[in-house]
Amino acid sequence: MLELAQPWALLALPLPLLIWRLAPPRRKTASALRVPFFQTLVEAAGADPRQGSAVLQRGFLQTLVLAAIWACLVVGLAEPRWVGEPIVRSEAARDIMLAVDLSGSMDTRDFPDEDGAKTARFEAVQRVVSRFVAERESDRIGLIVFGDRAYLQLPFTRDLATADALVKLMQVGMAGPRTALGDAIGLSLHAFESSTVDERILILLTDGNDTASRMTPINAADIAAQRGVEIHTIGIGDEGADGEDRVDFATLAAIAERTGGAFQRADDEAALSAVYRAIDAATAAEVRTESWRPRRSLVAWPAAFALLLALLYCSVALLLQRRAASA
């Protein structure tokens, strides 16, 4: 679609006509000699006397070319531009950080998959997290893995392909055999410092209790609540086990309660998928979109046409003048 950025400039189109009708002709002064016997001199010389001043008249072609040049310049002053089709861009309305436990116990093959067969806990978690990441069309996603320590694997991004690739590259034990639950929360808070959105969500999944953190999970949850980070916790595994393999469901529930999130227990892969769907539905956010039309300036076209007309007219006039002089 063609539009003019400064349409008021078209009001200047009739300006030359008004000047031609209202302004007096240009006068040029020249030296002259007045004599009392002018008529006698004219008759003796056989000359044809004329008026001392004359108004030069332009030809039709000259007038037409000048009018076209002026019209091109005025159109250029009006800034013509081509407006393209609307481009719509959606912005992330929330930031979601996924913190996944990669301690040694995640390799235990006691987790039923969707077909009921026993599989490693981490294999089921990996499949569910991968599907969850693929569905984040309007969110920014981040990844944290933790074991002996917590590590930021991916800062917040909308590059879902990279996030999914990193999820598939996760391996049990890559962060150490123990569980630093509180440090994972603390690292996520550090990652959220660069976030500018209002809705900040941490999904924390573990199959053990905290045995390696420098900050207790409850203290980390209190700080998260102060900073507006909502934590949803997911526990898998056996609550009655001993040591590292024991899941502290009470602590996970307290973490979620202090931050306004929810605690869920997943006993199999189907339940784990349902937990992620429930969290997604409970934290649904509005998508902020903005649209604009690309605009490309066309000022160069009328300006170039005006220059071309002027050069062409001057060339033709100079050529005709030389032919007349040589004739």
Tab-separated table of C-alpha atoms in Angstrom, residues 26-224:
chain	number	residue	atom	x	y	z
A	26	ARG	CA	11.271	40.115	-13.280
A	27	ARG	CA	12.920	43.363	-14.401
A	28	LYS	CA	16.534	43.671	-15.396
A	29	THR	CA	18.164	47.115	-15.485
A	30	ALA	CA	20.718	48.102	-18.123
A	31	SER	CA	22.677	51.224	-19.012
A	32	ALA	CA	21.109	53.467	-21.670
A	33	LEU	CA	21.768	56.802	-23.392
A	34	ARG	CA	18.931	59.254	-23.856
A	35	VAL	CA	19.237	61.626	-26.852
A	36	PRO	CA	16.861	64.399	-27.955
A	37	PHE	CA	17.063	63.355	-31.590
A	38	PHE	CA	16.273	59.623	-31.145
A	39	GLN	CA	13.717	59.497	-33.926
A	40	THR	CA	16.146	61.104	-36.379
A	41	LEU	CA	18.821	58.508	-35.519
A	42	VAL	CA	16.384	55.649	-35.968
A	43	GLU	CA	15.314	56.886	-39.369
A	44	ALA	CA	18.887	57.458	-40.466
A	45	ALA	CA	19.928	53.960	-39.335
A	46	GLY	CA	16.832	52.302	-40.727
A	47	ALA	CA	16.279	50.460	-37.435
A	48	ASP	CA	13.017	49.200	-35.990
A	49	PRO	CA	12.539	50.787	-32.542
A	50	ARG	CA	11.062	48.638	-29.708
A	51	GLN	CA	10.069	49.161	-26.104
A	52	GLY	CA	12.825	49.437	-23.551
A	53	SER	CA	11.535	46.394	-21.540
A	54	ALA	CA	10.051	43.110	-22.689
A	55	VAL	CA	8.578	40.113	-20.822
A	56	LEU	CA	10.178	36.854	-21.940
A	57	GLN	CA	7.690	34.121	-22.793
A	58	ARG	CA	8.357	30.426	-22.196
A	59	GLY	CA	7.506	27.818	-24.779
A	60	PHE	CA	4.950	25.058	-24.154
A	61	LEU	CA	7.599	22.351	-23.831
A	62	GLN	CA	9.638	24.380	-21.335
A	63	THR	CA	6.551	25.081	-19.254
A	64	LEU	CA	5.545	21.407	-19.306
A	65	VAL	CA	9.006	20.214	-18.229
A	66	LEU	CA	9.246	22.749	-15.407
A	67	ALA	CA	5.770	21.804	-14.183
A	68	ALA	CA	6.702	18.103	-14.179
A	69	ILE	CA	9.947	18.790	-12.281
A	70	TRP	CA	8.100	20.863	-9.712
A	71	ALA	CA	5.456	18.161	-9.266
A	72	CYS	CA	8.168	15.530	-8.700
A	73	LEU	CA	9.900	17.688	-6.101
A	74	VAL	CA	6.626	18.306	-4.235
A	75	VAL	CA	5.761	14.608	-4.270
A	76	GLY	CA	9.231	13.848	-2.916
A	77	LEU	CA	8.690	16.411	-0.168
A	78	ALA	CA	5.471	14.571	0.749
A	79	GLU	CA	7.652	11.483	1.492
A	80	PRO	CA	5.945	8.672	-0.413
A	81	ARG	CA	6.547	5.228	1.075
A	82	TRP	CA	5.419	1.685	0.548
A	83	VAL	CA	3.651	0.072	3.515
A	84	GLY	CA	3.920	-3.701	3.657
A	85	GLU	CA	1.670	-6.305	5.229
A	86	PRO	CA	1.327	-6.275	9.035
A	87	ILE	CA	3.993	-8.200	10.964
A	88	VAL	CA	2.863	-9.578	14.325
A	89	ARG	CA	5.359	-10.535	17.021
A	90	SER	CA	4.482	-12.143	20.314
A	91	GLU	CA	6.558	-11.498	23.391
A	92	ALA	CA	7.124	-13.841	26.289
A	93	ALA	CA	4.533	-13.225	28.977
A	94	ARG	CA	6.298	-15.374	31.545
A	95	ASP	CA	9.651	-16.957	32.272
A	96	ILE	CA	9.771	-20.625	33.246
A	97	MET	CA	12.856	-22.214	34.770
A	98	LEU	CA	13.058	-26.001	34.853
A	99	ALA	CA	15.318	-27.415	37.568
A	100	VAL	CA	15.944	-31.134	37.087
A	101	ASP	CA	17.586	-33.448	39.616
A	102	LEU	CA	20.388	-35.484	37.997
A	103	SER	CA	21.624	-37.233	41.129
A	104	GLY	CA	22.567	-40.898	40.963
A	105	SER	CA	19.219	-42.124	42.248
A	106	MET	CA	17.512	-40.823	39.081
A	107	ASP	CA	18.976	-43.880	37.320
A	108	THR	CA	16.844	-46.257	39.412
A	109	ARG	CA	14.625	-48.366	37.147
A	110	ASP	CA	11.404	-48.364	39.174
A	111	PHE	CA	9.350	-45.750	37.347
A	112	PRO	CA	6.407	-47.078	35.249
A	113	ASP	CA	6.216	-45.599	31.761
A	114	GLU	CA	2.982	-44.974	29.836
A	115	ASP	CA	2.826	-48.654	28.884
A	116	GLY	CA	3.362	-49.830	32.465
A	117	ALA	CA	6.900	-51.129	31.910
A	118	LYS	CA	9.568	-50.238	34.455
A	119	THR	CA	12.027	-47.632	33.220
A	120	ALA	CA	14.670	-45.393	34.719
A	121	ARG	CA	13.235	-42.354	36.497
A	122	PHE	CA	15.335	-39.984	34.425
A	123	GLU	CA	14.263	-41.504	31.090
A	124	ALA	CA	10.612	-40.790	31.884
A	125	VAL	CA	11.433	-37.306	33.179
A	126	GLN	CA	13.464	-36.570	30.052
A	127	ARG	CA	10.585	-37.494	27.735
A	128	VAL	CA	8.022	-35.459	29.660
A	129	VAL	CA	10.277	-32.396	30.000
A	130	SER	CA	11.091	-32.540	26.290
A	131	ARG	CA	7.375	-32.454	25.407
A	132	PHE	CA	6.779	-29.638	27.874
A	133	VAL	CA	9.586	-27.542	26.353
A	134	ALA	CA	8.267	-28.082	22.813
A	135	GLU	CA	4.912	-26.566	23.797
A	136	ARG	CA	6.356	-23.272	25.128
A	137	GLU	CA	5.276	-21.121	22.164
A	138	SER	CA	4.875	-17.856	24.085
A	139	ASP	CA	7.224	-18.402	27.020
A	140	ARG	CA	10.915	-18.093	27.640
A	141	ILE	CA	12.440	-21.247	29.006
A	142	GLY	CA	15.529	-21.854	31.142
A	143	LEU	CA	17.237	-25.018	32.369
A	144	ILE	CA	19.064	-25.842	35.607
A	145	VAL	CA	20.535	-29.231	36.480
A	146	PHE	CA	21.646	-30.078	39.980
A	147	GLY	CA	23.430	-32.809	41.872
A	148	ASP	CA	26.342	-32.023	44.195
A	149	ARG	CA	25.907	-28.467	42.927
A	150	ALA	CA	23.464	-26.603	40.760
A	151	TYR	CA	24.441	-25.506	37.257
A	152	LEU	CA	22.705	-23.147	34.845
A	153	GLN	CA	22.518	-25.134	31.642
A	154	LEU	CA	20.482	-22.609	29.626
A	155	PRO	CA	19.541	-19.007	30.495
A	156	PHE	CA	16.085	-17.793	29.551
A	157	THR	CA	15.500	-18.069	25.835
A	158	ARG	CA	12.767	-18.566	23.256
A	159	ASP	CA	15.021	-20.872	21.251
A	160	LEU	CA	13.026	-24.006	21.956
A	161	ALA	CA	15.119	-26.134	19.614
A	162	THR	CA	18.246	-25.455	21.658
A	163	ALA	CA	16.376	-26.068	24.922
A	164	ASP	CA	15.057	-29.400	23.648
A	165	ALA	CA	18.513	-30.425	22.434
A	166	LEU	CA	20.011	-29.690	25.855
A	167	VAL	CA	17.280	-31.681	27.589
A	168	LYS	CA	18.120	-34.672	25.408
A	169	LEU	CA	21.822	-34.281	26.254
A	170	MET	CA	21.222	-34.492	30.015
A	171	GLN	CA	22.702	-37.517	31.752
A	172	VAL	CA	22.354	-38.872	35.255
A	173	GLY	CA	25.347	-38.001	37.433
A	174	MET	CA	26.640	-35.186	35.228
A	175	ALA	CA	26.167	-32.752	38.145
A	176	GLY	CA	27.292	-35.152	40.882
A	177	PRO	CA	25.667	-37.988	42.873
A	178	ARG	CA	24.092	-35.952	45.698
A	179	THR	CA	21.184	-33.460	45.780
A	180	ALA	CA	21.697	-29.710	46.211
A	181	LEU	CA	18.038	-28.710	46.294
A	182	GLY	CA	18.462	-25.349	48.023
A	183	ASP	CA	21.322	-24.324	45.727
A	184	ALA	CA	19.122	-25.057	42.696
A	185	ILE	CA	16.517	-22.614	44.017
A	186	GLY	CA	19.196	-20.024	44.762
A	187	LEU	CA	20.680	-20.320	41.263
A	188	SER	CA	17.249	-19.906	39.717
A	189	LEU	CA	16.747	-16.688	41.703
A	190	HIS	CA	20.005	-15.386	40.270
A	191	ALA	CA	18.791	-16.263	36.768
A	192	PHE	CA	15.486	-14.460	37.375
A	193	GLU	CA	17.348	-11.208	38.145
A	194	SER	CA	17.591	-10.536	34.410
A	195	SER	CA	13.882	-11.230	33.891
A	196	THR	CA	11.620	-8.268	33.086
A	197	VAL	CA	8.283	-10.104	33.092
A	198	ASP	CA	5.907	-10.209	36.026
A	199	GLU	CA	5.206	-13.947	36.025
A	200	ARG	CA	8.274	-15.958	37.075
A	201	ILE	CA	7.881	-19.692	37.565
A	202	LEU	CA	10.309	-22.347	38.782
A	203	ILE	CA	9.394	-26.016	38.262
A	204	LEU	CA	11.558	-28.120	40.544
A	205	LEU	CA	11.736	-31.893	40.060
A	206	THR	CA	13.645	-34.219	42.381
A	207	ASP	CA	13.659	-37.782	43.645
A	208	GLY	CA	15.747	-37.147	46.769
A	209	ASN	CA	16.161	-34.892	49.773
A	210	ASP	CA	18.602	-32.050	50.196
A	211	THR	CA	22.053	-33.313	51.213
A	212	ALA	CA	24.547	-30.928	49.598
A	213	SER	CA	23.184	-27.357	49.645
A	214	ARG	CA	24.889	-24.405	51.273
A	215	MET	CA	21.451	-22.799	51.714
A	216	THR	CA	18.492	-24.717	53.073
A	217	PRO	CA	15.577	-25.173	50.660
A	218	ILE	CA	13.154	-23.427	53.039
A	219	ASN	CA	15.342	-20.324	53.340
A	220	ALA	CA	15.749	-20.262	49.556
A	221	ALA	CA	11.958	-20.542	49.174
A	222	ASP	CA	11.430	-17.580	51.523
A	223	ILE	CA	13.751	-15.452	49.385
A	224	ALA	CA	11.955	-16.626	46.242
